[in-house]
Short mmCIF file of N, CA and C in Angstrom, two decimals:
data_model
loop_
_atom_site.label_atom_id
_atom_site.label_comp_id
_atom_site.label_asym_id
_atom_site.label_seq_id
_atom_site.Cartn_x
_atom_site.Cartn_y
_atom_site.Cartn_z
N MET A 1 0.84 -1.19 0.00
CA MET A 1 0.00 0.00 0.00
C MET A 1 0.88 1.24 0.00
N ASP A 2 0.82 1.97 -1.07
CA ASP A 2 1.56 3.23 -1.12
C ASP A 2 0.62 4.41 -0.89
N LYS A 3 1.18 5.61 -0.89
CA LYS A 3 0.39 6.81 -0.61
C LYS A 3 -0.72 7.02 -1.64
N ILE A 4 -0.47 6.64 -2.88
CA ILE A 4 -1.48 6.82 -3.92
C ILE A 4 -2.68 5.91 -3.65
N ASN A 5 -2.41 4.65 -3.30
CA ASN A 5 -3.51 3.74 -2.98
C ASN A 5 -4.30 4.24 -1.77
N TRP A 6 -3.60 4.77 -0.77
CA TRP A 6 -4.29 5.32 0.39
C TRP A 6 -5.17 6.50 -0.02
N ALA A 7 -4.70 7.32 -0.92
CA ALA A 7 -5.49 8.47 -1.39
C ALA A 7 -6.74 7.99 -2.14
N ILE A 8 -6.59 6.95 -2.93
CA ILE A 8 -7.74 6.38 -3.63
C ILE A 8 -8.75 5.83 -2.62
N LEU A 9 -8.26 5.09 -1.63
CA LEU A 9 -9.16 4.53 -0.62
C LEU A 9 -9.88 5.62 0.16
N GLU A 10 -9.17 6.69 0.44
CA GLU A 10 -9.80 7.80 1.17
C GLU A 10 -10.97 8.37 0.37
N GLU A 11 -10.79 8.54 -0.92
CA GLU A 11 -11.87 9.06 -1.77
C GLU A 11 -13.03 8.06 -1.86
N LEU A 12 -12.72 6.78 -1.99
CA LEU A 12 -13.77 5.77 -2.08
C LEU A 12 -14.55 5.64 -0.78
N GLN A 13 -13.88 5.84 0.36
CA GLN A 13 -14.57 5.77 1.64
C GLN A 13 -15.52 6.96 1.83
N LYS A 14 -15.18 8.08 1.25
CA LYS A 14 -16.07 9.25 1.30
C LYS A 14 -17.31 8.99 0.45
N ASN A 15 -17.09 8.40 -0.74
CA ASN A 15 -18.19 8.16 -1.68
C ASN A 15 -17.77 7.03 -2.62
N ALA A 16 -18.30 5.85 -2.39
CA ALA A 16 -17.92 4.68 -3.19
C ALA A 16 -18.42 4.77 -4.63
N ARG A 17 -19.30 5.73 -4.91
CA ARG A 17 -19.84 5.89 -6.26
C ARG A 17 -19.10 6.95 -7.06
N VAL A 18 -18.07 7.54 -6.49
CA VAL A 18 -17.31 8.56 -7.20
C VAL A 18 -16.63 7.92 -8.42
N SER A 19 -16.54 8.66 -9.49
CA SER A 19 -15.94 8.12 -10.71
C SER A 19 -14.42 8.06 -10.59
N PHE A 20 -13.84 7.16 -11.36
CA PHE A 20 -12.38 7.06 -11.39
C PHE A 20 -11.78 8.35 -11.95
N THR A 21 -12.50 9.00 -12.85
CA THR A 21 -12.04 10.27 -13.40
C THR A 21 -11.94 11.32 -12.30
N GLU A 22 -12.96 11.39 -11.46
CA GLU A 22 -12.96 12.37 -10.36
C GLU A 22 -11.85 12.07 -9.36
N ILE A 23 -11.66 10.79 -9.02
CA ILE A 23 -10.57 10.42 -8.11
C ILE A 23 -9.23 10.82 -8.73
N GLY A 24 -9.06 10.49 -10.01
CA GLY A 24 -7.81 10.82 -10.70
C GLY A 24 -7.54 12.31 -10.70
N ARG A 25 -8.59 13.11 -10.92
CA ARG A 25 -8.43 14.57 -10.91
C ARG A 25 -7.94 15.04 -9.54
N LYS A 26 -8.46 14.46 -8.48
CA LYS A 26 -8.10 14.90 -7.13
C LYS A 26 -6.69 14.48 -6.72
N ILE A 27 -6.25 13.32 -7.21
CA ILE A 27 -4.94 12.82 -6.75
C ILE A 27 -3.86 12.85 -7.83
N GLY A 28 -4.21 13.32 -9.04
CA GLY A 28 -3.20 13.47 -10.08
C GLY A 28 -2.89 12.21 -10.86
N LEU A 29 -3.88 11.38 -11.13
CA LEU A 29 -3.71 10.19 -11.96
C LEU A 29 -4.75 10.18 -13.07
N THR A 30 -4.49 9.40 -14.09
CA THR A 30 -5.49 9.21 -15.14
C THR A 30 -6.56 8.24 -14.64
N SER A 31 -7.72 8.31 -15.27
CA SER A 31 -8.82 7.41 -14.92
C SER A 31 -8.42 5.93 -15.07
N PRO A 32 -7.75 5.54 -16.18
CA PRO A 32 -7.33 4.14 -16.30
C PRO A 32 -6.35 3.70 -15.21
N ALA A 33 -5.47 4.62 -14.79
CA ALA A 33 -4.51 4.28 -13.73
C ALA A 33 -5.24 4.05 -12.40
N VAL A 34 -6.25 4.88 -12.13
CA VAL A 34 -7.05 4.69 -10.91
C VAL A 34 -7.78 3.36 -10.98
N ALA A 35 -8.41 3.08 -12.13
CA ALA A 35 -9.17 1.83 -12.31
C ALA A 35 -8.27 0.61 -12.10
N GLU A 36 -7.06 0.68 -12.62
CA GLU A 36 -6.11 -0.44 -12.47
C GLU A 36 -5.74 -0.66 -11.01
N ARG A 37 -5.49 0.43 -10.29
CA ARG A 37 -5.14 0.31 -8.88
C ARG A 37 -6.32 -0.22 -8.06
N VAL A 38 -7.52 0.26 -8.36
CA VAL A 38 -8.71 -0.22 -7.64
C VAL A 38 -8.90 -1.71 -7.90
N LYS A 39 -8.77 -2.13 -9.15
CA LYS A 39 -8.91 -3.55 -9.50
C LYS A 39 -7.90 -4.40 -8.74
N LYS A 40 -6.66 -3.94 -8.65
CA LYS A 40 -5.62 -4.69 -7.91
C LYS A 40 -5.97 -4.78 -6.43
N MET A 41 -6.50 -3.68 -5.86
CA MET A 41 -6.88 -3.71 -4.44
C MET A 41 -8.09 -4.62 -4.21
N GLU A 42 -9.01 -4.67 -5.18
CA GLU A 42 -10.14 -5.59 -5.08
C GLU A 42 -9.64 -7.04 -5.15
N ASP A 43 -8.77 -7.32 -6.12
CA ASP A 43 -8.24 -8.68 -6.29
C ASP A 43 -7.46 -9.14 -5.06
N ALA A 44 -6.77 -8.21 -4.41
CA ALA A 44 -5.96 -8.53 -3.22
C ALA A 44 -6.81 -8.63 -1.96
N GLY A 45 -8.09 -8.24 -2.05
CA GLY A 45 -8.96 -8.30 -0.87
C GLY A 45 -8.88 -7.09 0.02
N VAL A 46 -8.13 -6.06 -0.39
CA VAL A 46 -8.06 -4.82 0.38
C VAL A 46 -9.44 -4.14 0.34
N ILE A 47 -10.02 -4.08 -0.85
CA ILE A 47 -11.40 -3.59 -1.01
C ILE A 47 -12.27 -4.83 -1.06
N LYS A 48 -13.10 -4.98 -0.02
CA LYS A 48 -13.93 -6.19 0.09
C LYS A 48 -15.28 -6.05 -0.60
N GLY A 49 -15.70 -4.85 -0.90
CA GLY A 49 -16.98 -4.67 -1.56
C GLY A 49 -17.47 -3.25 -1.40
N TYR A 50 -18.65 -3.01 -1.93
CA TYR A 50 -19.29 -1.70 -1.87
C TYR A 50 -20.69 -1.93 -1.32
N GLN A 51 -21.17 -1.00 -0.53
CA GLN A 51 -22.47 -1.22 0.10
C GLN A 51 -23.31 0.05 0.15
N THR A 52 -24.59 -0.16 0.35
CA THR A 52 -25.53 0.94 0.52
C THR A 52 -25.76 1.13 2.01
N LYS A 53 -25.62 2.36 2.48
CA LYS A 53 -25.87 2.66 3.88
C LYS A 53 -27.33 3.03 4.05
N LEU A 54 -27.98 2.42 5.00
CA LEU A 54 -29.40 2.64 5.22
C LEU A 54 -29.63 3.45 6.48
N SER A 55 -30.72 4.18 6.51
CA SER A 55 -31.15 4.86 7.72
C SER A 55 -32.16 3.96 8.40
N HIS A 56 -31.72 3.28 9.45
CA HIS A 56 -32.61 2.38 10.17
C HIS A 56 -33.81 3.15 10.73
N GLN A 57 -33.56 4.36 11.20
CA GLN A 57 -34.63 5.16 11.78
C GLN A 57 -35.73 5.45 10.75
N LYS A 58 -35.34 5.82 9.54
CA LYS A 58 -36.32 6.12 8.51
C LYS A 58 -37.02 4.86 8.01
N MET A 59 -36.48 3.71 8.35
CA MET A 59 -37.10 2.44 7.97
C MET A 59 -38.00 1.90 9.09
N GLY A 60 -38.18 2.69 10.15
CA GLY A 60 -39.09 2.29 11.22
C GLY A 60 -38.43 1.71 12.45
N TYR A 61 -37.10 1.66 12.49
CA TYR A 61 -36.39 1.16 13.65
C TYR A 61 -35.97 2.36 14.50
N GLN A 62 -36.75 2.66 15.51
CA GLN A 62 -36.56 3.87 16.30
C GLN A 62 -35.58 3.70 17.45
N LEU A 63 -35.18 2.48 17.73
CA LEU A 63 -34.34 2.20 18.89
C LEU A 63 -33.12 1.40 18.45
N ARG A 64 -31.96 1.83 18.93
CA ARG A 64 -30.73 1.06 18.71
C ARG A 64 -30.12 0.76 20.07
N ALA A 65 -29.45 -0.38 20.15
CA ALA A 65 -28.85 -0.77 21.42
C ALA A 65 -27.59 -1.59 21.17
N ILE A 66 -26.76 -1.61 22.19
CA ILE A 66 -25.61 -2.51 22.24
C ILE A 66 -25.97 -3.56 23.29
N ILE A 67 -25.85 -4.82 22.91
CA ILE A 67 -26.15 -5.90 23.85
C ILE A 67 -24.91 -6.77 23.98
N ASN A 68 -24.47 -6.93 25.22
CA ASN A 68 -23.37 -7.84 25.52
C ASN A 68 -23.98 -9.17 25.96
N LEU A 69 -23.37 -10.26 25.56
CA LEU A 69 -23.84 -11.59 25.92
C LEU A 69 -22.71 -12.37 26.57
N ARG A 70 -22.98 -12.89 27.74
CA ARG A 70 -22.06 -13.83 28.39
C ARG A 70 -22.71 -15.19 28.27
N ALA A 71 -22.19 -16.00 27.36
CA ALA A 71 -22.83 -17.28 27.03
C ALA A 71 -22.76 -18.25 28.20
N PHE A 72 -23.86 -18.98 28.37
CA PHE A 72 -23.87 -20.07 29.35
C PHE A 72 -22.92 -21.16 28.88
N THR A 73 -22.39 -21.93 29.80
CA THR A 73 -21.49 -23.03 29.46
C THR A 73 -22.16 -23.93 28.43
N GLY A 74 -21.47 -24.14 27.32
CA GLY A 74 -21.97 -25.01 26.27
C GLY A 74 -22.95 -24.36 25.30
N ARG A 75 -23.25 -23.07 25.45
CA ARG A 75 -24.24 -22.41 24.59
C ARG A 75 -23.63 -21.46 23.57
N LEU A 76 -22.33 -21.16 23.67
CA LEU A 76 -21.71 -20.23 22.75
C LEU A 76 -21.76 -20.75 21.31
N LYS A 77 -21.43 -22.00 21.10
CA LYS A 77 -21.43 -22.56 19.75
C LYS A 77 -22.83 -22.50 19.14
N ALA A 78 -23.85 -22.82 19.92
CA ALA A 78 -25.23 -22.75 19.43
C ALA A 78 -25.58 -21.31 19.03
N PHE A 79 -25.15 -20.34 19.84
CA PHE A 79 -25.42 -18.95 19.50
C PHE A 79 -24.72 -18.57 18.20
N LEU A 80 -23.45 -18.92 18.07
CA LEU A 80 -22.68 -18.58 16.87
C LEU A 80 -23.30 -19.20 15.61
N GLU A 81 -23.94 -20.35 15.75
CA GLU A 81 -24.57 -21.00 14.60
C GLU A 81 -25.89 -20.33 14.21
N THR A 82 -26.55 -19.64 15.15
CA THR A 82 -27.87 -19.06 14.85
C THR A 82 -27.89 -17.54 14.79
N VAL A 83 -26.81 -16.88 15.15
CA VAL A 83 -26.81 -15.41 15.25
C VAL A 83 -27.23 -14.73 13.95
N LYS A 84 -26.89 -15.31 12.82
CA LYS A 84 -27.25 -14.70 11.53
C LYS A 84 -28.76 -14.73 11.27
N ASN A 85 -29.49 -15.50 12.04
CA ASN A 85 -30.94 -15.59 11.87
C ASN A 85 -31.69 -14.47 12.61
N PHE A 86 -31.00 -13.72 13.45
CA PHE A 86 -31.62 -12.62 14.17
C PHE A 86 -31.58 -11.38 13.28
N GLU A 87 -32.72 -10.99 12.73
CA GLU A 87 -32.77 -9.86 11.82
C GLU A 87 -32.41 -8.54 12.49
N GLU A 88 -32.59 -8.46 13.79
CA GLU A 88 -32.33 -7.21 14.52
C GLU A 88 -30.84 -6.91 14.67
N ILE A 89 -30.01 -7.94 14.60
CA ILE A 89 -28.58 -7.78 14.85
C ILE A 89 -27.89 -7.29 13.58
N VAL A 90 -27.34 -6.07 13.62
CA VAL A 90 -26.67 -5.51 12.45
C VAL A 90 -25.16 -5.64 12.51
N ASN A 91 -24.61 -5.79 13.71
CA ASN A 91 -23.19 -6.05 13.89
C ASN A 91 -23.04 -6.98 15.08
N CYS A 92 -22.13 -7.93 14.97
CA CYS A 92 -21.91 -8.88 16.06
C CYS A 92 -20.43 -9.25 16.07
N TYR A 93 -19.84 -9.19 17.26
CA TYR A 93 -18.41 -9.48 17.40
C TYR A 93 -18.20 -10.45 18.55
N ARG A 94 -17.31 -11.41 18.36
CA ARG A 94 -16.85 -12.27 19.44
C ARG A 94 -15.67 -11.54 20.08
N ILE A 95 -15.71 -11.38 21.40
CA ILE A 95 -14.74 -10.52 22.09
C ILE A 95 -14.09 -11.25 23.25
N THR A 96 -13.04 -10.63 23.78
CA THR A 96 -12.40 -11.13 24.99
C THR A 96 -13.03 -10.43 26.19
N GLY A 97 -12.77 -10.96 27.35
CA GLY A 97 -13.29 -10.33 28.57
C GLY A 97 -14.41 -11.16 29.18
N ASN A 98 -15.16 -10.53 30.07
CA ASN A 98 -16.24 -11.21 30.79
C ASN A 98 -17.32 -11.73 29.85
N GLU A 99 -17.69 -10.92 28.88
CA GLU A 99 -18.70 -11.34 27.92
C GLU A 99 -18.02 -11.98 26.71
N ASN A 100 -18.77 -12.79 25.98
CA ASN A 100 -18.24 -13.46 24.79
C ASN A 100 -18.59 -12.72 23.52
N ILE A 101 -19.73 -12.02 23.54
CA ILE A 101 -20.30 -11.43 22.34
C ILE A 101 -20.73 -10.00 22.62
N ILE A 102 -20.54 -9.12 21.64
CA ILE A 102 -21.12 -7.78 21.69
C ILE A 102 -21.85 -7.55 20.37
N MET A 103 -23.08 -7.05 20.47
CA MET A 103 -23.93 -6.88 19.30
C MET A 103 -24.49 -5.47 19.23
N GLU A 104 -24.63 -4.97 18.01
CA GLU A 104 -25.40 -3.75 17.78
C GLU A 104 -26.72 -4.21 17.18
N VAL A 105 -27.82 -3.73 17.74
CA VAL A 105 -29.14 -4.15 17.27
C VAL A 105 -29.99 -2.94 16.93
N VAL A 106 -30.91 -3.11 15.98
CA VAL A 106 -31.88 -2.08 15.64
C VAL A 106 -33.27 -2.66 15.90
N LEU A 107 -34.12 -1.83 16.51
CA LEU A 107 -35.41 -2.31 16.98
C LEU A 107 -36.50 -1.28 16.73
N HIS A 108 -37.73 -1.75 16.64
CA HIS A 108 -38.85 -0.83 16.46
C HIS A 108 -39.12 -0.01 17.72
N ASP A 109 -39.07 -0.68 18.87
CA ASP A 109 -39.43 -0.03 20.13
C ASP A 109 -39.00 -0.91 21.30
N GLN A 110 -39.39 -0.51 22.53
CA GLN A 110 -39.00 -1.24 23.73
C GLN A 110 -39.60 -2.65 23.76
N VAL A 111 -40.79 -2.81 23.25
CA VAL A 111 -41.42 -4.13 23.21
C VAL A 111 -40.59 -5.07 22.33
N HIS A 112 -40.14 -4.56 21.20
CA HIS A 112 -39.28 -5.33 20.30
C HIS A 112 -37.97 -5.71 21.02
N LEU A 113 -37.40 -4.78 21.77
CA LEU A 113 -36.19 -5.05 22.54
C LEU A 113 -36.44 -6.17 23.55
N GLU A 114 -37.55 -6.09 24.25
CA GLU A 114 -37.87 -7.11 25.25
C GLU A 114 -37.97 -8.50 24.61
N LYS A 115 -38.62 -8.58 23.46
CA LYS A 115 -38.76 -9.86 22.76
C LYS A 115 -37.40 -10.41 22.32
N LEU A 116 -36.52 -9.51 21.85
CA LEU A 116 -35.18 -9.95 21.45
C LEU A 116 -34.41 -10.47 22.65
N ILE A 117 -34.46 -9.74 23.74
CA ILE A 117 -33.75 -10.18 24.95
C ILE A 117 -34.28 -11.54 25.41
N ASP A 118 -35.59 -11.73 25.33
CA ASP A 118 -36.17 -13.03 25.71
C ASP A 118 -35.59 -14.16 24.87
N LYS A 119 -35.30 -13.90 23.60
CA LYS A 119 -34.67 -14.92 22.74
C LYS A 119 -33.21 -15.12 23.11
N LEU A 120 -32.52 -14.01 23.38
CA LEU A 120 -31.08 -14.09 23.66
C LEU A 120 -30.77 -14.76 24.99
N ILE A 121 -31.64 -14.62 25.98
CA ILE A 121 -31.33 -15.17 27.31
C ILE A 121 -31.35 -16.69 27.34
N THR A 122 -31.79 -17.32 26.26
CA THR A 122 -31.66 -18.78 26.19
C THR A 122 -30.21 -19.18 25.93
N TYR A 123 -29.39 -18.22 25.48
CA TYR A 123 -27.98 -18.49 25.19
C TYR A 123 -27.05 -18.01 26.30
N GLY A 124 -27.50 -17.04 27.09
CA GLY A 124 -26.62 -16.53 28.13
C GLY A 124 -27.20 -15.29 28.80
N GLU A 125 -26.38 -14.71 29.65
CA GLU A 125 -26.75 -13.51 30.39
C GLU A 125 -26.49 -12.29 29.52
N THR A 126 -27.46 -11.37 29.46
CA THR A 126 -27.30 -10.19 28.62
C THR A 126 -27.14 -8.93 29.45
N ARG A 127 -26.51 -7.95 28.84
CA ARG A 127 -26.41 -6.60 29.40
C ARG A 127 -26.67 -5.65 28.24
N THR A 128 -27.65 -4.75 28.41
CA THR A 128 -28.11 -3.91 27.32
C THR A 128 -27.80 -2.44 27.57
N HIS A 129 -27.37 -1.75 26.52
CA HIS A 129 -27.10 -0.32 26.57
C HIS A 129 -27.85 0.32 25.40
N ILE A 130 -28.71 1.28 25.68
CA ILE A 130 -29.44 2.00 24.65
C ILE A 130 -28.50 3.03 24.01
N ILE A 131 -28.46 3.09 22.69
CA ILE A 131 -27.64 4.06 21.99
C ILE A 131 -28.43 5.37 21.89
N LEU A 132 -27.83 6.45 22.36
CA LEU A 132 -28.47 7.76 22.29
C LEU A 132 -28.13 8.49 20.99
N SER A 133 -26.87 8.45 20.59
CA SER A 133 -26.45 9.11 19.36
C SER A 133 -25.12 8.56 18.90
N ASP A 134 -24.77 8.85 17.64
CA ASP A 134 -23.47 8.46 17.09
C ASP A 134 -22.48 9.58 17.35
N VAL A 135 -21.35 9.24 17.93
CA VAL A 135 -20.29 10.22 18.15
C VAL A 135 -19.37 10.25 16.94
N ILE A 136 -18.98 9.08 16.48
CA ILE A 136 -18.20 8.93 15.25
C ILE A 136 -18.98 7.99 14.36
N GLU A 137 -19.38 8.48 13.20
CA GLU A 137 -20.18 7.66 12.29
C GLU A 137 -19.36 7.37 11.06
N ASP A 138 -19.23 6.09 10.74
CA ASP A 138 -18.55 5.66 9.52
C ASP A 138 -17.15 6.25 9.39
N ALA A 139 -16.37 6.11 10.45
CA ALA A 139 -15.00 6.64 10.41
C ALA A 139 -14.19 5.90 9.35
N PRO A 140 -13.49 6.62 8.51
CA PRO A 140 -12.69 5.97 7.47
C PRO A 140 -11.44 5.31 8.06
N VAL A 141 -10.98 4.27 7.40
CA VAL A 141 -9.70 3.67 7.76
C VAL A 141 -8.63 4.57 7.18
N ARG A 142 -7.67 4.93 8.00
CA ARG A 142 -6.62 5.84 7.55
C ARG A 142 -5.26 5.19 7.67
N GLN A 143 -4.33 5.69 6.89
CA GLN A 143 -2.96 5.21 6.93
C GLN A 143 -2.34 5.65 8.24
N TRP A 144 -1.68 4.72 8.93
CA TRP A 144 -0.98 5.06 10.17
C TRP A 144 0.25 5.89 9.82
N LYS A 145 0.44 6.95 10.57
CA LYS A 145 1.61 7.80 10.35
C LYS A 145 2.48 7.71 11.59
N ASP A 146 3.67 7.20 11.41
CA ASP A 146 4.61 7.03 12.56
C ASP A 146 5.32 8.31 12.88
#
């Protein structure tokens, strides 16, 4: 990864739909040169894909929460096998520490949250934190500068 690739990634993280011509204009490369570098980063797995960002709130999900799960003995594997079936879970990480799992969930309301927790407690003990607002939203990955 050189400085030019980092500059391309920075532009793509701002707007993945920006044209190669526009990126090239900003960083001083031709459109074909940008396209070639992007293709190489895609092939290498540096760029894993492009996605559409949704507003959960405008889709009717008025409540967001972080839920930590401390799995009961012998229940972690079962949870890991079924976690993708929970439509409310938008991010899920296996972590170190007291809890095994941390999840970001989107919900319609408190009743929806209660129903989700009722499902989750079959796998372990939960701890829930209601999200009030985003402090850093969609922070770009940046090149480390020593």
